Coordinates of C-alpha atoms in Angstrom, one line a residue:
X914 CA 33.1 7.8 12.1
X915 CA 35.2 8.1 15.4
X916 CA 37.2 10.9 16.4
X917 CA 40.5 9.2 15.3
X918 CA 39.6 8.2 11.9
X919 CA 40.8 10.5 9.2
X920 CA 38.2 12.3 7.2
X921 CA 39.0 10.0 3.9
X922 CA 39.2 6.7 5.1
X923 CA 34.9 7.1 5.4
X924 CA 35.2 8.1 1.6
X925 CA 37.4 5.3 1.3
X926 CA 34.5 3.4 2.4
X927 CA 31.8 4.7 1.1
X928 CA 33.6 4.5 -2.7
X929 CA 34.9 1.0 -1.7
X930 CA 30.8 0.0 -0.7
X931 CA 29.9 1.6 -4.2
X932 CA 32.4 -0.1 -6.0
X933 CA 31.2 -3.9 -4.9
X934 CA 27.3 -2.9 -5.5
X935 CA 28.7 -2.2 -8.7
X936 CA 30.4 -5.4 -9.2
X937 CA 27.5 -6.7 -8.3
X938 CA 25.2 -5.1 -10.7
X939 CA 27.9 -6.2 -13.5
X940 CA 27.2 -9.7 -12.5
X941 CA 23.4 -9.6 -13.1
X942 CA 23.9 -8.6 -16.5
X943 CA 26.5 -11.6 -17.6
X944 CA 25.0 -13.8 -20.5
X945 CA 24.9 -17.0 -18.4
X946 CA 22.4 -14.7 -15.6
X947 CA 19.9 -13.7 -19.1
X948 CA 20.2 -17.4 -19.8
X949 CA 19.3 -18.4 -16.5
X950 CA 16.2 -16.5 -16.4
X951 CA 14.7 -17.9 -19.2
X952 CA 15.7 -21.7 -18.1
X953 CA 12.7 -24.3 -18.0
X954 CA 12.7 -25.5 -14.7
X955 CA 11.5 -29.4 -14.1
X956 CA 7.9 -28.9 -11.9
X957 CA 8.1 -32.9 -9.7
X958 CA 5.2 -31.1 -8.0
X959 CA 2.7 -30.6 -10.9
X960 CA 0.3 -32.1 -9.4
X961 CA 0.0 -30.3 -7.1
X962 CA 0.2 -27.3 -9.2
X963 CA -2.6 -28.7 -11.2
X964 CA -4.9 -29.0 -8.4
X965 CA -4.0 -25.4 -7.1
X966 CA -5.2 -24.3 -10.6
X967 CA -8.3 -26.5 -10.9
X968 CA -9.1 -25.3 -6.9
X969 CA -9.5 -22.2 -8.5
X970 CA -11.3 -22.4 -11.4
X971 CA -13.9 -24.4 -9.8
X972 CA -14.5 -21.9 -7.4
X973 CA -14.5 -19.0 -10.0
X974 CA -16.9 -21.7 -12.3
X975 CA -19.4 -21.2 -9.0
X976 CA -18.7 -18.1 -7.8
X977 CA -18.6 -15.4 -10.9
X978 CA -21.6 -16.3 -12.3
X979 CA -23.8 -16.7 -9.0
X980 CA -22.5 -13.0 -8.6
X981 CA -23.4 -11.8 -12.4
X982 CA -26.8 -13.4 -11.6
X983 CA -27.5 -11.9 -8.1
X984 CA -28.6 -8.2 -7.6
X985 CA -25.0 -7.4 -7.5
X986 CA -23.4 -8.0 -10.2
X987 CA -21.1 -5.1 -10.2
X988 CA -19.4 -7.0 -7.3
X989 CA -17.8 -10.2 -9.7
X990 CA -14.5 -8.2 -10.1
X991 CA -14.0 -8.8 -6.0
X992 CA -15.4 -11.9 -6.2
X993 CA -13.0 -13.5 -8.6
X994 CA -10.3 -11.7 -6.1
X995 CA -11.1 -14.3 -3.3
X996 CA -10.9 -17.2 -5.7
X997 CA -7.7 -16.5 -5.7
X998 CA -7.0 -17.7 -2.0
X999 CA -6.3 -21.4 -3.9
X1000 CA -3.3 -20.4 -5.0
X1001 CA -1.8 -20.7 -1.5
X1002 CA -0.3 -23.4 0.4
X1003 CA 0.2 -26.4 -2.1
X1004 CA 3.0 -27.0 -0.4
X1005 CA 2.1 -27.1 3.2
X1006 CA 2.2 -30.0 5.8
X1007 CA -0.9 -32.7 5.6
X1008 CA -4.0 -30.9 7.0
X1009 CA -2.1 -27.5 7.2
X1010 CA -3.2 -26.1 3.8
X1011 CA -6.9 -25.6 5.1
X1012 CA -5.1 -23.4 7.8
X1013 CA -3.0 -21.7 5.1
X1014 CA -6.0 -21.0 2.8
X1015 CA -8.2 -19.9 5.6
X1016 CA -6.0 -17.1 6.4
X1017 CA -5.2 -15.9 3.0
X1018 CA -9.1 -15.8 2.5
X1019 CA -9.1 -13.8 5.7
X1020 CA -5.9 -11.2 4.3
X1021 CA -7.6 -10.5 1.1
X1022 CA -11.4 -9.6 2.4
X1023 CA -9.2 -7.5 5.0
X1024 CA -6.9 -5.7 1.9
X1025 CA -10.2 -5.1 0.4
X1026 CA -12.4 -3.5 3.3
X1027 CA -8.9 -1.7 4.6
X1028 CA -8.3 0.0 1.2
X1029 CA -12.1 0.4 0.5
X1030 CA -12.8 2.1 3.8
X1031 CA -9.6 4.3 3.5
X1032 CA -11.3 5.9 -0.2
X1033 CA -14.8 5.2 1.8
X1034 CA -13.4 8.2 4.3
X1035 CA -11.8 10.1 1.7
X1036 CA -7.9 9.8 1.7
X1037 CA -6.8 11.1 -1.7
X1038 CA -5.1 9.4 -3.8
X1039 CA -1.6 9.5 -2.8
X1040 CA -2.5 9.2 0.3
X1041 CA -4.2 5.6 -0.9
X1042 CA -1.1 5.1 -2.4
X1043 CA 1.2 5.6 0.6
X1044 CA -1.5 3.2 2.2
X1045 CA -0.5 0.3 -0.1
X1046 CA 3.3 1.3 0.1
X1047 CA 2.8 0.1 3.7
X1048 CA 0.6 -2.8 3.1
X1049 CA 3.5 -4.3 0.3
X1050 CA 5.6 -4.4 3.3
X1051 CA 3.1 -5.7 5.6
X1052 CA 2.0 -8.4 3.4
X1053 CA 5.4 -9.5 2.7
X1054 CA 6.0 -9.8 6.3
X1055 CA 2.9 -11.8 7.0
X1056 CA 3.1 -14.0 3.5
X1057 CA 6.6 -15.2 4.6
X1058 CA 6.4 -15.8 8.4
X1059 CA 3.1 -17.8 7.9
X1060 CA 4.8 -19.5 5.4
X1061 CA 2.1 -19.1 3.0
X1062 CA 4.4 -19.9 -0.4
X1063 CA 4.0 -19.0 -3.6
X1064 CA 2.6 -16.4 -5.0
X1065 CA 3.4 -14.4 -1.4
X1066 CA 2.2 -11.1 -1.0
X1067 CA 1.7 -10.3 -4.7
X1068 CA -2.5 -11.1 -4.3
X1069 CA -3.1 -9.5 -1.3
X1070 CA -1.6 -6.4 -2.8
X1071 CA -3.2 -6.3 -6.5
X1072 CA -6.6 -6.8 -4.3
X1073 CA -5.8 -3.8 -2.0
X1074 CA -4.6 -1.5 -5.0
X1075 CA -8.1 -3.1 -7.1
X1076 CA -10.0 -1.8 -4.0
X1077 CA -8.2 1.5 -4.7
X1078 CA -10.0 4.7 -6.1
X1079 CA -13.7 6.4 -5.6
X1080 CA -16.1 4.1 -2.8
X1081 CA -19.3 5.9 -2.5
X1082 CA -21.0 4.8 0.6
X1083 CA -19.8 2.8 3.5
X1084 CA -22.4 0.1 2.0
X1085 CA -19.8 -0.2 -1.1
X1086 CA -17.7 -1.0 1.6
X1087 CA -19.4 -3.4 3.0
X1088 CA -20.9 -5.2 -0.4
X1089 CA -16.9 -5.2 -1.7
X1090 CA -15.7 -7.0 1.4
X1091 CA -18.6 -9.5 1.7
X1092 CA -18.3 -10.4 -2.2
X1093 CA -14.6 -11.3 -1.6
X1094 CA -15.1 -13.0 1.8
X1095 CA -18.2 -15.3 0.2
X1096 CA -16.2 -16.2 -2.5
X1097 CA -13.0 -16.7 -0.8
X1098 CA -15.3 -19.0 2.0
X1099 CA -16.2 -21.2 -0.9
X1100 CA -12.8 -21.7 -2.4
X1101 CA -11.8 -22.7 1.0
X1102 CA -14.5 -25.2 1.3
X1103 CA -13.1 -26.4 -2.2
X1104 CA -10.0 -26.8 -1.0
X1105 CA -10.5 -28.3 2.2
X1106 CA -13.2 -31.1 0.3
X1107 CA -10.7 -31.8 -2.3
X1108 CA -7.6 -31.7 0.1
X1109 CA -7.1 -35.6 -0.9
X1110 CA -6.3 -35.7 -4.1
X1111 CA -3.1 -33.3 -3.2
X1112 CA 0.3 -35.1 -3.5
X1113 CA 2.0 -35.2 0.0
X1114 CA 5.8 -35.3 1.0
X1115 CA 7.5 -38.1 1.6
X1116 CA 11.1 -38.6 3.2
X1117 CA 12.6 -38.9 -0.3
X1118 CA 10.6 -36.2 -1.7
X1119 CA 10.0 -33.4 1.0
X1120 CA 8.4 -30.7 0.2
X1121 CA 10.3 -27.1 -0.7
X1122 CA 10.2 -25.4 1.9
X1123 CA 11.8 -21.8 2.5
X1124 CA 13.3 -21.2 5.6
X1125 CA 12.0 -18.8 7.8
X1126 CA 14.2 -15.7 7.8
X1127 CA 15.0 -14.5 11.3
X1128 CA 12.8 -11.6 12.2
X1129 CA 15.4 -8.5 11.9
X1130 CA 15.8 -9.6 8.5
X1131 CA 11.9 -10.2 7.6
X1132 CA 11.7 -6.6 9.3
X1133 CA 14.3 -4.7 6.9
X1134 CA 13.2 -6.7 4.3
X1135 CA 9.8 -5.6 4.3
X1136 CA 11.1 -2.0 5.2
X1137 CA 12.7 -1.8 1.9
X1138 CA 9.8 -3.6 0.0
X1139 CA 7.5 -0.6 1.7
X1140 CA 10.6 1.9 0.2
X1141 CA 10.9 0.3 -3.3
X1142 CA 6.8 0.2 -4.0
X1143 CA 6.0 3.8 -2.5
X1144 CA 8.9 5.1 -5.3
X1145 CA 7.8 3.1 -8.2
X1146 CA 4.1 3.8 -7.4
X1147 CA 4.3 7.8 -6.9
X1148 CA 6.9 7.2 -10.4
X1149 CA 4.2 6.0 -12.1
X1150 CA 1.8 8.3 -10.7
X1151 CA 3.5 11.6 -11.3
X1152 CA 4.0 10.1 -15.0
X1153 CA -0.4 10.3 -15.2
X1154 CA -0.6 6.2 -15.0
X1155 CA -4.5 5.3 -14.0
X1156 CA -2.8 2.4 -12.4
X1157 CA 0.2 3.3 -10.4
X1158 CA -0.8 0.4 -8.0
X1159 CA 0.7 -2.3 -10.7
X1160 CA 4.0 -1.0 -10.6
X1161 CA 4.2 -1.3 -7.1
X1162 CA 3.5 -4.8 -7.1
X1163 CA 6.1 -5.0 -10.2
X1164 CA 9.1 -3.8 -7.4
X1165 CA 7.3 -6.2 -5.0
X1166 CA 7.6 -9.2 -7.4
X1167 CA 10.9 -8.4 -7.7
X1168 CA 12.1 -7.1 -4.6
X1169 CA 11.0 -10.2 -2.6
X1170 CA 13.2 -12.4 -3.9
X1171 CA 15.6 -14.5 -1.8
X1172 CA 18.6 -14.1 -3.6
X1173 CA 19.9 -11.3 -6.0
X1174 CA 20.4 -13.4 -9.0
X1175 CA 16.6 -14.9 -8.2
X1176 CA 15.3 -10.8 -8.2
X1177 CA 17.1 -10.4 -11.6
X1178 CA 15.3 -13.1 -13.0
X1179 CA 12.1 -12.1 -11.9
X1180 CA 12.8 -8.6 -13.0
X1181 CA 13.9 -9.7 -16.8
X1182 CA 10.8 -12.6 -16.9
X1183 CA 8.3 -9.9 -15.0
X1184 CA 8.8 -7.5 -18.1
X1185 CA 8.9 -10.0 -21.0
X1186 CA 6.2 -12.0 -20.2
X1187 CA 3.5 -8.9 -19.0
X1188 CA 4.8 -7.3 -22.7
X1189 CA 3.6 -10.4 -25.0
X1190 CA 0.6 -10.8 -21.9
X1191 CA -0.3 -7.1 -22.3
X1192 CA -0.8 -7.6 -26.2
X1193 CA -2.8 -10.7 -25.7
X1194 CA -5.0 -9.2 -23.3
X1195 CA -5.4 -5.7 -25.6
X1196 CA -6.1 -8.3 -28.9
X1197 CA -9.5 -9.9 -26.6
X1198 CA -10.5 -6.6 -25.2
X1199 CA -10.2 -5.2 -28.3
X1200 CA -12.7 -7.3 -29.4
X1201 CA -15.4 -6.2 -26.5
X1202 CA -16.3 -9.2 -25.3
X1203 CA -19.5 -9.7 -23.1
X1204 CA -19.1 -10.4 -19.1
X1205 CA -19.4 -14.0 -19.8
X1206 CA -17.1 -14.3 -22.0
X1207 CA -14.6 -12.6 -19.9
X1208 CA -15.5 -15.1 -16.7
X1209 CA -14.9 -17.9 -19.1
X1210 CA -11.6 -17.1 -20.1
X1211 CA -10.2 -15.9 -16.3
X1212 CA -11.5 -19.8 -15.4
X1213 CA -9.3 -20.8 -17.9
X1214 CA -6.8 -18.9 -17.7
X1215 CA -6.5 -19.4 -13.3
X1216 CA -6.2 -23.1 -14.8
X1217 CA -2.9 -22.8 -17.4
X1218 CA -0.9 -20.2 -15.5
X1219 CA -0.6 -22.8 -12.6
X1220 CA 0.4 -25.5 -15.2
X1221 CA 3.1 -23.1 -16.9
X1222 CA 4.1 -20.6 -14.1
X1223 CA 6.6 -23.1 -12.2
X1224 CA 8.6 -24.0 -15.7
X1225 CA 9.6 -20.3 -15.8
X1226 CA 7.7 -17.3 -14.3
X1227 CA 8.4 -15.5 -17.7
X1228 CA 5.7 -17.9 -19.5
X1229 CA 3.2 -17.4 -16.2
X1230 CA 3.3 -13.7 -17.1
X1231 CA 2.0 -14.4 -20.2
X1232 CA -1.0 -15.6 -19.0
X1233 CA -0.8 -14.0 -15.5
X1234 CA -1.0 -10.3 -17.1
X1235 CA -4.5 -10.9 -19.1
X1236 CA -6.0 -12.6 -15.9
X1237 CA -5.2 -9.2 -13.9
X1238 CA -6.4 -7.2 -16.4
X1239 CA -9.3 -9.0 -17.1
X1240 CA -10.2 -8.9 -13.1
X1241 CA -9.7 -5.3 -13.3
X1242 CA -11.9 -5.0 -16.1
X1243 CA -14.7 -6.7 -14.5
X1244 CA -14.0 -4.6 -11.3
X1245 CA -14.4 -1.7 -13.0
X1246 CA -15.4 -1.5 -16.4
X1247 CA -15.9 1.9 -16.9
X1248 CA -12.6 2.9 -16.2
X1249 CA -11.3 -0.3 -17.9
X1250 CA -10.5 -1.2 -21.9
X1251 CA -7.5 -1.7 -24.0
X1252 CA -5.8 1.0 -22.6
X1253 CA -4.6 -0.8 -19.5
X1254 CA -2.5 -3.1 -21.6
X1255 CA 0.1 -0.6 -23.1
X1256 CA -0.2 1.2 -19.1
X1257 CA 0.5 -2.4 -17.4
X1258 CA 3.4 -2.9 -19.6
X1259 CA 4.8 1.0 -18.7
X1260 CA 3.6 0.3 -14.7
X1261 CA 5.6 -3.2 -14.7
X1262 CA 8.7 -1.5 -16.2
X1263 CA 9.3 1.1 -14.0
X1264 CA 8.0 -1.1 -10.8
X1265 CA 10.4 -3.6 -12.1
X1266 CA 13.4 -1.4 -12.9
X1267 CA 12.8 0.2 -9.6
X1268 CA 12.8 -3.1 -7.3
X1269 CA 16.0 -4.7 -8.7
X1270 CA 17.9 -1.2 -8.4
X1271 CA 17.5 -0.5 -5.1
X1272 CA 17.8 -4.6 -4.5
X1273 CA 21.5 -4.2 -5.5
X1274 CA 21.3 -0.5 -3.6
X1275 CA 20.4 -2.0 -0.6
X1276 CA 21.7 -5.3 -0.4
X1277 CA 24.2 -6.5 2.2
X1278 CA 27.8 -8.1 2.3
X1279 CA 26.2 -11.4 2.3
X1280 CA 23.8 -10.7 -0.1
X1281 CA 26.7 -10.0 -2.8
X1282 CA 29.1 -12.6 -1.2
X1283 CA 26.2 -15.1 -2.6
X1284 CA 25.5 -13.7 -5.4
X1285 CA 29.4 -14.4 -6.4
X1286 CA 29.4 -17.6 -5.1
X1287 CA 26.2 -18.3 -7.6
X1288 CA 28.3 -16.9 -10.6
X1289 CA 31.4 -18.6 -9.8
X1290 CA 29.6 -21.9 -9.5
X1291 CA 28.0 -21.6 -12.5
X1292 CA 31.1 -20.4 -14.2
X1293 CA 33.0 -23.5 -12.6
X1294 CA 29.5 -26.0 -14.4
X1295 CA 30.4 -23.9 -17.3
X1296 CA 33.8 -25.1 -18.1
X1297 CA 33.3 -28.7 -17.0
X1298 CA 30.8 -28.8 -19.6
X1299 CA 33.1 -27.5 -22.2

């Protein structure tokens, strides 16, 4: 405030700013936004979806039960971590998505052996969890100036916070990294053999590509992600979850969205779909299913979510929440059962609730100036179709 500016016009300010963040808010919960976020999108690149999925479950088909038949078997749970590097780059240039893949192998051996060595040394726990905080905000960064695409940061993190806890020897360490870094190796040797059958861009069908946001933005952006997950993870933590690393990535699934209305739909979709996943997944752990029959079902399920997840990200949840618990169950069964579905449900909504608050808190002019455009336009589709 300068010198010459009276004492209220800042107030002025300051109640005007409120005012339009709550304007803003107000328009996240019309009917037409709730409708919106359970809309069934068209998928013209299914194939490539497919292939994303079938990348996958090949490698997990290989890879799971080569580690449940080694002397290691207690190491599947971070195996089935770096199958997940297939999920990456679908949409990325002829002979780019063996780069693409590459690296995310590369981020998620280095989320595990980062967060392993930290509990390795012997950071407590909320020290782990400030640890993560950071690496939300890190991986953000890197997912979206590599342009890595969809899912983003969200798999680096769940393998950083699966890495999370008790590591009793620097050979843990070690044995943890490797598993991921074999397995992830493999699926990008999948990838890369099978890179033909992916359907390419053409001039009348380019690929979707997000544009790279300049780097101030990609900076505060993944300052506030860092903000948003350290809240909803030490909320969840001072409420006794086992798990406070899920809501974090619940405020990251949210929070790094492009566009408000876009965070809002992830938010509402996010919690609906991990509530009807959570009771699926409690329904086949409640049964106490053997190893194999776990691995059997996560290659099956790596498969569907990539068919369904592009329609509408509510109906990937579905399937998406039992294939996280189920990893984490074969990371560590001891500390696992059906009591990590009603705690993944609690974790997603407070990470949830969390990430699209302070994405209306922190959001700029332009941010709402879009946001109304959005409405206006669909209001304007609205009454031509009337």
């Amino acid at each position: 405030m300068s010198l010459s500016e009276p004492p209220h016009a800042a107030s002025a300010d300051s109640a005007a700013l409120a005012t339009r963040r709550l304007d803003a808010a107000r328009h996240l919960l019309k009917p037409h936004q709730i409708r919106e976020s359970w809309a069934l999108a068209a998928q013209p690149w299914q194939r490539n979806a497919a292939l994303a999925g079938l990348q996958a479950s090949l490698a997990a088909a290989i890879a799971l039960p080569l580690a449940l038949v080694s002397p290691w078997p207690h190491l599947v749970g971070f195996a089935s971590l770096g199958t997940l590097a297939a999920l990456f780059g679908r949409f990325a240039p002829q002979a780019g998505r063996g780069r693409i893949v590459l690296l995310c192998a590369m981020w998620l051996t280095v989320s595990v052996l980062a967060m392993s060595t930290a509990a390795w040394l012997g950071a407590p726990y909320p020290l782990q969890l400030a640890l993560l905080a950071l690496a939300c905000g890190l991986f953000f960064f890197v997912a979206n100036t590599g342009q890595y695409g969809p899912p983003g940061a969200l798999i680096f993190v769940f393998a950083a916070g699966a890495a999370m806890g008790h590591v009793a020897s620097w050979q843990e360490v070690v044995e943890r990294a490797t598993a991921t870094a074999l397995a992830a190796g493999l699926t990008w040797l999948i990838c890369v053999g099978t890179e033909a059958f992916r359907q390419q861009e053409t001039p009348e069908a380019p690929f979707p590509v997000e544009p790279v946001r300049p780097l101030d933005h990609r900076l505060i952006a993944a300052a506030r992600i860092t903000l948003g997950s350290a809240i909803a993870a030490f909320a969840a933590y001072a409420a006794g979850a086992a798990h406070p690393a899920w809501a974090a990535m619940g405020t990251v699934a949210v929070m790094q969205g492009t566009h408000l209305h876009i965070s809002m739909s992830r938010a509402m979709q996010r919690m609906s779909g991990t509530v009807v996943g959570a009771g699926l997944v409690w329904l086949i752990l409640s049964q106490e299913p053997s190893v194999w029959s776990v691995v059997a079902l996560l290659i099956f399920l790596q498969f569907a979510t990539e068919m369904i997840i592009g329609a509408n990200y509510a109906l990937g949840q579905i399937l998406v929440t039992p294939m996280a618990l189920l990893m984490s169950y074969l990371a560590a069964p001891g500390a696992a059962g059906t009591a990590m579905a009603p705690e993944r449900v609690f974790d997603t909504l407070v990470g949830a609730i969390i990430g699209i608050v302070l994405a209306v808190a922190c959001s700029t002019l332009d941010d709402r100036l879009y946001l109304a455009r959005h409405h206006a336009a669909r209001a304007d589709r609205g009454s031509a179709g009337r």
